[in-house]
Amino acid sequence: MKRSVALAAALLVGLTSVGTLPGAAWADGGGPTGNHDDRGGGDYHHDSEGAVFVQTNKAEGNTIKVYDRDEDGRLSKAGEYETGGLGGFTIGAPVDALASQGSLTYHRGLLFAVNAGSNTLTVFRVDGTRLHKEQVIWSGGLLPVSVTVRGGLVYVLNAGGEGSVQGFQLHKGRLSPIHDSNRSLGLHNGNPPAFMTAPAQVEIDPDGEFVLVSTKAANVMFSFEIGRDGELSRRPVISDAGSVPFGFTFDTEDSVLVTESGSNEVGRFDLDEDGALDQVGPSVPNGQQAPCWIQRVGDYFYVANAGSSTISAYRVDDDGKLQLVHAVAADTGGGSIDMTTSDGFLYVQNAAAGNVQGYEVKDDGSLRLVTTVEGLPTFTDGIGMEGIAAS
């Protein structure tokens, strides 16, 4: 399954797009990881409250809308906060402007938001349902679309131009670039890139040894080894990862589930000691269209199918076999994209409908709608909201 760097580079040649994104890059404004990963069983006891954060990605000024979550999973408005940056887009996006997973990430009282239109990353301190802007910093490249955090390390995926990953140290709520930690992906894109040729997600593996990146059109994933000070290996391991790999999440410390939006399937891969990905069994189709985002809640893995406006449910059995549990666990009716989870509830961002729906996860993996919030930016003229996280 593993490919050489030279062969993978050849695959990437010719991935081009056109266009210029307004908004110059700018630096510090002066003034577990990811979107939660509930790993408990399916029998939840909803006895706590929290918050859900939604990134509007507005071109004229990116904001984060905050919703209070009660113990029954229902959401109510709690405020809106400016990121100090601009929203952005990829060319030809069908419903998801940033064409990515993980553009908004909550981690231990901090919220990280990409500003794709101004090439920056905003760090907020979270106090219940209130946000306090700590920092706005240059992302290290063009059109940041995904961010991952683990411990004191943060990595940002930039989708524009050649594409790149930039590493940061996190200390007391502020970021500082890691010396010699910017790595090109060798893509030949414009800025903004085309939807299909933009890389989709960056993620640190659970052991904190590798940074993984999915590429979509190149059908491969990059694995960069993390050095002692957070610097990345100069030569990534590049592996086949199915047909148009988009979103991914880990089901164990060394195995990962990848959505294959080109073939409407989900594949399971082992992460080897050298960073290579080896597929485990055949990919499993769900009969839906454009599965792109994947979110774990307890024993189940939920996949958002943007083309069908549905959510599918998978699980991995005791023998490590990936199984489709519900082809349609929910019909959202509005261009399902990004998802997050909190206390056993699954929250789905529906870009075409301009809403967020919340579902209770039942013991058998089925979903029960418990809340809907309206009035969010709908996908129009190639841009719309993207990014959702929860505390």
XYZ file of C-alpha atoms in Angstrom:
391
model
C 0.000 0.000 0.000
C 2.851 2.385 0.713
C 4.077 4.483 -2.178
C 7.402 6.141 -2.659
C 7.630 9.890 -2.378
C 8.721 10.125 -6.010
C 5.717 8.168 -7.281
C 3.292 10.145 -5.150
C 4.807 13.393 -6.399
C 4.158 12.246 -9.945
C 0.523 11.597 -9.068
C 0.172 15.130 -7.756
C 1.589 16.875 -10.839
C -1.114 18.547 -12.892
C -3.574 19.177 -10.066
C -4.282 22.806 -10.934
C -6.912 25.461 -10.448
C -7.303 29.150 -11.132
C -8.399 32.182 -9.202
C -7.172 34.685 -6.678
C -8.484 34.989 -3.164
C -8.848 38.535 -1.858
C -7.337 39.373 1.509
C -3.634 39.536 2.253
C -1.938 37.318 4.797
C -1.394 38.962 8.163
C 0.111 37.865 11.426
C -0.670 38.242 15.123
C -3.580 40.655 15.461
C -2.033 42.207 18.585
C -4.815 42.712 20.312
C -7.547 14.597 22.275
C -8.148 16.547 19.924
C -10.522 17.632 17.350
C -14.275 17.904 17.495
C -14.648 15.643 20.520
C -14.489 11.886 20.249
C -16.887 10.232 22.671
C -15.534 6.741 23.270
C -17.957 5.510 25.894
C -20.653 2.955 25.207
C -23.969 3.681 23.567
C -25.917 3.842 26.830
C -25.520 7.522 27.691
C -26.678 9.309 30.794
C -27.262 12.889 29.734
C -26.623 14.775 32.949
C -24.385 17.660 31.941
C -24.562 20.833 29.903
C -22.145 22.273 27.383
C -21.801 24.476 24.330
C -21.800 24.025 20.555
C -19.748 26.369 18.379
C -20.530 27.036 14.695
C -18.198 28.829 12.296
C -20.051 31.101 9.860
C -17.082 31.510 7.457
C -18.512 34.821 6.212
C -16.332 36.468 3.565
C -16.819 39.930 5.035
C -15.791 38.776 8.500
C -15.663 35.295 9.986
C -17.596 34.744 13.232
C -18.350 31.969 15.696
C -21.942 31.491 16.811
C -22.258 29.937 20.258
C -25.185 27.816 21.442
C -25.894 26.629 24.966
C -26.636 22.911 25.201
C -28.953 21.674 27.931
C -28.932 18.153 29.389
C -31.541 17.045 26.833
C -29.343 18.108 23.924
C -31.404 21.156 22.977
C -29.585 24.252 21.778
C -30.295 27.915 22.452
C -28.503 31.035 21.206
C -25.763 32.345 23.490
C -23.814 34.840 21.395
C -21.696 35.526 18.319
C -17.995 36.436 18.279
C -15.749 37.882 15.578
C -12.601 35.911 14.810
C -10.670 38.912 13.489
C -10.283 37.214 10.101
C -12.159 36.528 6.890
C -14.030 33.504 5.617
C -12.878 31.771 2.443
C -13.772 29.235 -0.211
C -12.541 26.635 -2.673
C -13.488 26.849 -6.351
C -16.444 24.739 -7.426
C -17.477 23.646 -3.943
C -20.920 21.975 -4.196
C -22.084 22.812 -0.661
C -19.033 22.939 1.644
C -16.957 26.043 1.004
C -13.757 24.916 2.728
C -13.934 21.326 1.454
C -12.441 20.075 4.713
C -12.924 18.440 8.091
C -11.693 20.080 11.288
C -11.801 23.780 10.411
C -13.053 24.515 13.940
C -11.505 22.549 16.819
C -12.141 22.566 20.585
C -9.389 21.372 22.925
C -9.219 21.695 26.713
C -10.902 25.066 27.089
C -9.558 26.545 23.862
C -11.244 26.965 20.475
C -9.201 27.131 17.253
C -10.782 28.654 14.128
C -9.300 28.953 10.638
C -9.758 32.207 8.731
C -9.388 30.906 5.181
C -9.842 34.296 3.506
C -7.063 36.018 5.467
C -4.653 33.104 5.959
C -4.818 33.190 9.740
C -5.812 31.116 12.753
C -7.726 32.497 15.755
C -7.406 31.113 19.272
C -10.278 31.693 21.727
C -10.393 30.907 25.409
C -13.747 29.301 26.235
C -15.584 30.269 29.412
C -18.852 28.338 29.313
C -20.697 29.935 26.411
C -18.442 33.007 26.290
C -15.409 33.333 24.023
C -12.349 35.476 24.701
C -10.045 36.086 21.750
C -6.469 35.305 22.754
C -4.598 35.500 19.462
C -4.792 35.813 15.688
C -1.713 34.386 13.966
C -0.575 33.703 10.406
C -1.320 30.114 9.389
C 2.006 29.625 7.626
C 0.445 29.332 4.175
C -2.571 30.065 1.973
C -6.207 29.215 2.679
C -6.065 27.336 6.023
C -8.860 24.752 6.138
C -8.146 22.328 9.019
C -6.463 22.379 12.431
C -5.500 19.616 14.853
C -4.401 19.846 18.498
C -2.870 17.330 20.884
C -1.149 18.309 24.098
C 1.099 21.265 23.400
C 1.233 20.807 19.629
C -0.973 22.396 16.952
C -0.786 21.813 13.199
C -2.649 23.774 10.523
C -3.396 22.514 7.014
C -3.134 25.178 4.300
C -4.935 24.202 1.072
C -3.873 26.979 -1.315
C -0.953 26.861 -3.735
C 1.377 23.926 -3.065
C -0.494 23.162 0.140
C 1.366 22.959 3.423
C 1.309 21.928 7.063
C 2.537 24.426 9.681
C 3.364 23.398 13.238
C 2.955 25.494 16.406
C 3.776 25.146 20.084
C 0.847 25.888 22.402
C 1.654 27.546 25.715
C -0.811 29.275 28.033
C -3.368 29.729 25.285
C -1.006 31.244 22.731
C 0.761 29.810 19.709
C 4.314 30.204 18.479
C 5.545 28.709 15.180
C 7.858 25.718 15.538
C 11.192 26.293 13.832
C 11.569 24.313 10.614
C 8.065 22.832 10.850
C 6.440 24.053 7.628
C 6.134 21.228 5.110
C 4.927 21.541 1.533
C 2.515 18.956 0.117
C 3.831 19.485 -3.404
C 0.400 20.215 -4.879
C 0.161 22.399 -7.975
C -2.949 24.384 -7.098
C -3.895 27.986 -7.464
C -5.230 30.086 -4.632
C -7.979 29.394 -3.923
C -7.650 25.781 -5.085
C -10.327 23.780 -6.819
C -12.637 21.863 -4.503
C -11.411 18.430 -5.601
C -7.687 19.218 -5.532
C -7.684 20.905 -2.109
C -6.364 18.723 0.737
C -9.117 17.931 3.234
C -7.911 17.238 6.779
C -4.930 17.262 9.113
C -4.853 15.113 12.265
C -2.344 13.983 14.888
C -2.524 10.257 15.605
C -3.520 9.224 19.166
C 0.057 8.311 20.104
C 1.317 11.726 18.992
C 3.850 10.215 16.584
C 2.524 11.280 13.172
C 0.626 14.083 11.458
C -1.703 12.699 8.765
C -3.155 14.633 5.812
C -5.841 13.499 3.332
C -5.608 14.783 -0.258
C -8.877 13.961 -2.079
C -8.043 13.955 -5.823
C -4.590 12.392 -5.412
C -6.188 9.398 -3.610
C -3.376 9.280 -1.049
C -2.641 10.262 2.525
C 0.578 11.824 3.819
C 2.141 10.789 7.149
C 4.750 13.119 8.649
C 6.705 11.851 11.634
C 6.741 14.271 14.581
C 10.175 15.096 15.987
C 11.204 15.823 19.566
C 10.352 19.533 19.364
C 7.301 19.149 17.128
C 9.172 19.535 13.843
C 7.976 17.310 11.002
C 9.958 14.836 8.914
C 11.108 16.291 5.613
C 9.947 13.269 3.625
C 6.451 12.004 4.444
C 5.314 8.459 3.907
C 2.594 8.513 1.239
C -0.010 5.744 1.074
C -2.950 4.814 -1.106
C -6.163 5.640 0.762
C -9.065 4.702 -1.493
C -11.095 6.802 -3.913
C -11.012 10.499 -2.950
C -10.100 10.225 0.763
C -11.732 13.110 2.642
C -12.427 12.905 6.384
C -10.868 10.429 8.791
C -10.858 9.486 12.464
C -9.135 6.858 14.584
C -11.012 3.871 16.007
C -7.959 2.567 17.916
C -4.538 4.047 18.571
C -3.200 2.611 15.329
C -6.193 2.154 13.009
C -8.091 4.815 11.142
C -11.413 5.038 9.300
C -11.371 7.079 6.078
C -14.345 8.309 4.054
C -13.942 7.640 0.344
C -16.203 10.197 -1.292
C -15.365 9.063 -4.840
C -16.748 5.553 -4.348
C -19.249 6.291 -1.547
C -17.515 4.001 0.911
C -15.605 3.964 4.190
C -12.274 2.163 4.493
C -10.316 0.983 7.536
C -6.525 1.215 7.614
C -3.771 0.210 10.014
C -1.150 2.864 10.771
C 2.228 1.098 10.703
C 5.235 2.014 12.831
C 6.805 3.844 9.889
C 3.625 5.859 9.175
C 2.388 3.808 6.221
C -1.314 2.962 5.928
C -2.340 -0.624 5.115
C -5.978 -1.350 4.349
C -7.825 -3.840 6.568
C -10.500 -5.691 4.602
C -12.567 -4.184 1.794
C -14.071 -0.710 1.932
C -17.738 -0.719 2.956
C -20.283 1.184 0.800
C -23.341 2.872 2.268
C -25.462 3.433 -0.856
C -25.428 7.212 -0.319
C -23.768 10.070 -2.195
C -20.576 11.951 -1.266
C -19.690 10.645 2.215
C -17.119 13.172 3.416
C -17.184 13.798 7.200
C -16.872 11.183 9.923
C -17.480 11.531 13.676
C -17.222 8.954 16.436
C -19.851 8.758 19.178
C -19.282 5.856 21.535
C -19.202 2.597 19.589
C -20.543 4.148 16.393
C -19.039 6.162 13.555
C -21.354 8.587 11.785
C -20.749 9.676 8.213
C -22.270 12.803 6.662
C -23.279 12.248 3.031
C -23.414 15.714 1.492
C -24.920 14.585 -1.812
C -27.757 12.686 -0.149
C -28.296 14.954 2.890
C -28.168 11.850 5.072
C -26.162 10.422 7.964
C -24.943 6.802 7.889
C -23.836 4.760 10.901
C -20.931 2.288 11.009
C -19.222 0.283 13.716
C -16.147 -1.954 14.041
C -16.933 -5.424 15.417
C -14.866 -7.412 17.915
C -12.899 -8.987 15.058
C -11.913 -5.598 13.644
C -14.344 -5.805 10.735
C -16.011 -2.568 9.617
C -19.797 -2.898 9.333
C -22.557 -0.653 8.030
C -25.212 -0.450 10.770
C -27.655 2.064 9.252
C -27.356 3.293 5.662
C -29.671 6.161 6.657
C -29.573 6.827 10.387
C -31.003 10.299 9.708
C -32.277 12.287 6.731
C -31.277 15.897 7.391
C -32.767 17.399 4.247
C -30.215 20.155 3.874
C -26.730 19.367 2.582
C -25.137 17.628 5.567
C -21.484 18.541 6.078
C -19.434 18.808 9.275
C -20.376 17.187 12.601
C -19.423 17.254 16.277
C -20.428 15.417 19.437
C -21.023 16.306 23.064
C -22.237 14.049 25.901
C -23.627 11.435 23.514
C -25.392 13.878 21.186
C -24.454 14.257 17.515
C -24.703 17.730 15.988
C -24.854 18.074 12.206
C -24.147 21.222 10.208
C -26.479 21.490 7.186
C -25.042 24.087 4.825
C -27.803 24.176 2.207
C -30.523 24.484 4.842
C -28.634 26.974 7.008
C -29.242 25.057 10.220
C -27.715 22.731 12.800
C -29.559 19.635 13.943
C -28.900 17.736 17.147
C -29.542 14.026 17.521
C -29.600 11.696 20.502
C -27.585 8.543 19.823
C -29.561 5.419 20.754
C -28.110 2.080 21.906
C -28.576 0.513 18.454
C -26.851 3.406 16.660
C -30.077 4.995 15.441
C -30.531 8.755 15.787
C -33.423 10.718 17.309
C -33.769 14.399 16.416
C -33.888 16.534 19.571
C -33.124 20.081 18.391
C -32.783 22.324 15.342
C -31.367 25.848 15.225
C -32.073 28.000 12.181
C -30.794 31.304 10.822
C -27.230 30.263 9.983
C -25.577 31.316 6.702
C -26.737 29.145 3.793
C -24.378 28.080 1.045
C -24.740 30.736 -1.671
C -22.502 31.844 -4.560
C -19.792 29.365 -3.669
C -19.424 30.216 0.017
C -21.201 29.305 3.235
C -20.715 28.185 6.805
C -18.340 25.362 7.621
C -16.879 24.216 10.934
C -18.547 22.950 14.099
C -17.182 21.931 17.514
C -18.481 21.330 21.025
C -17.404 21.430 24.644
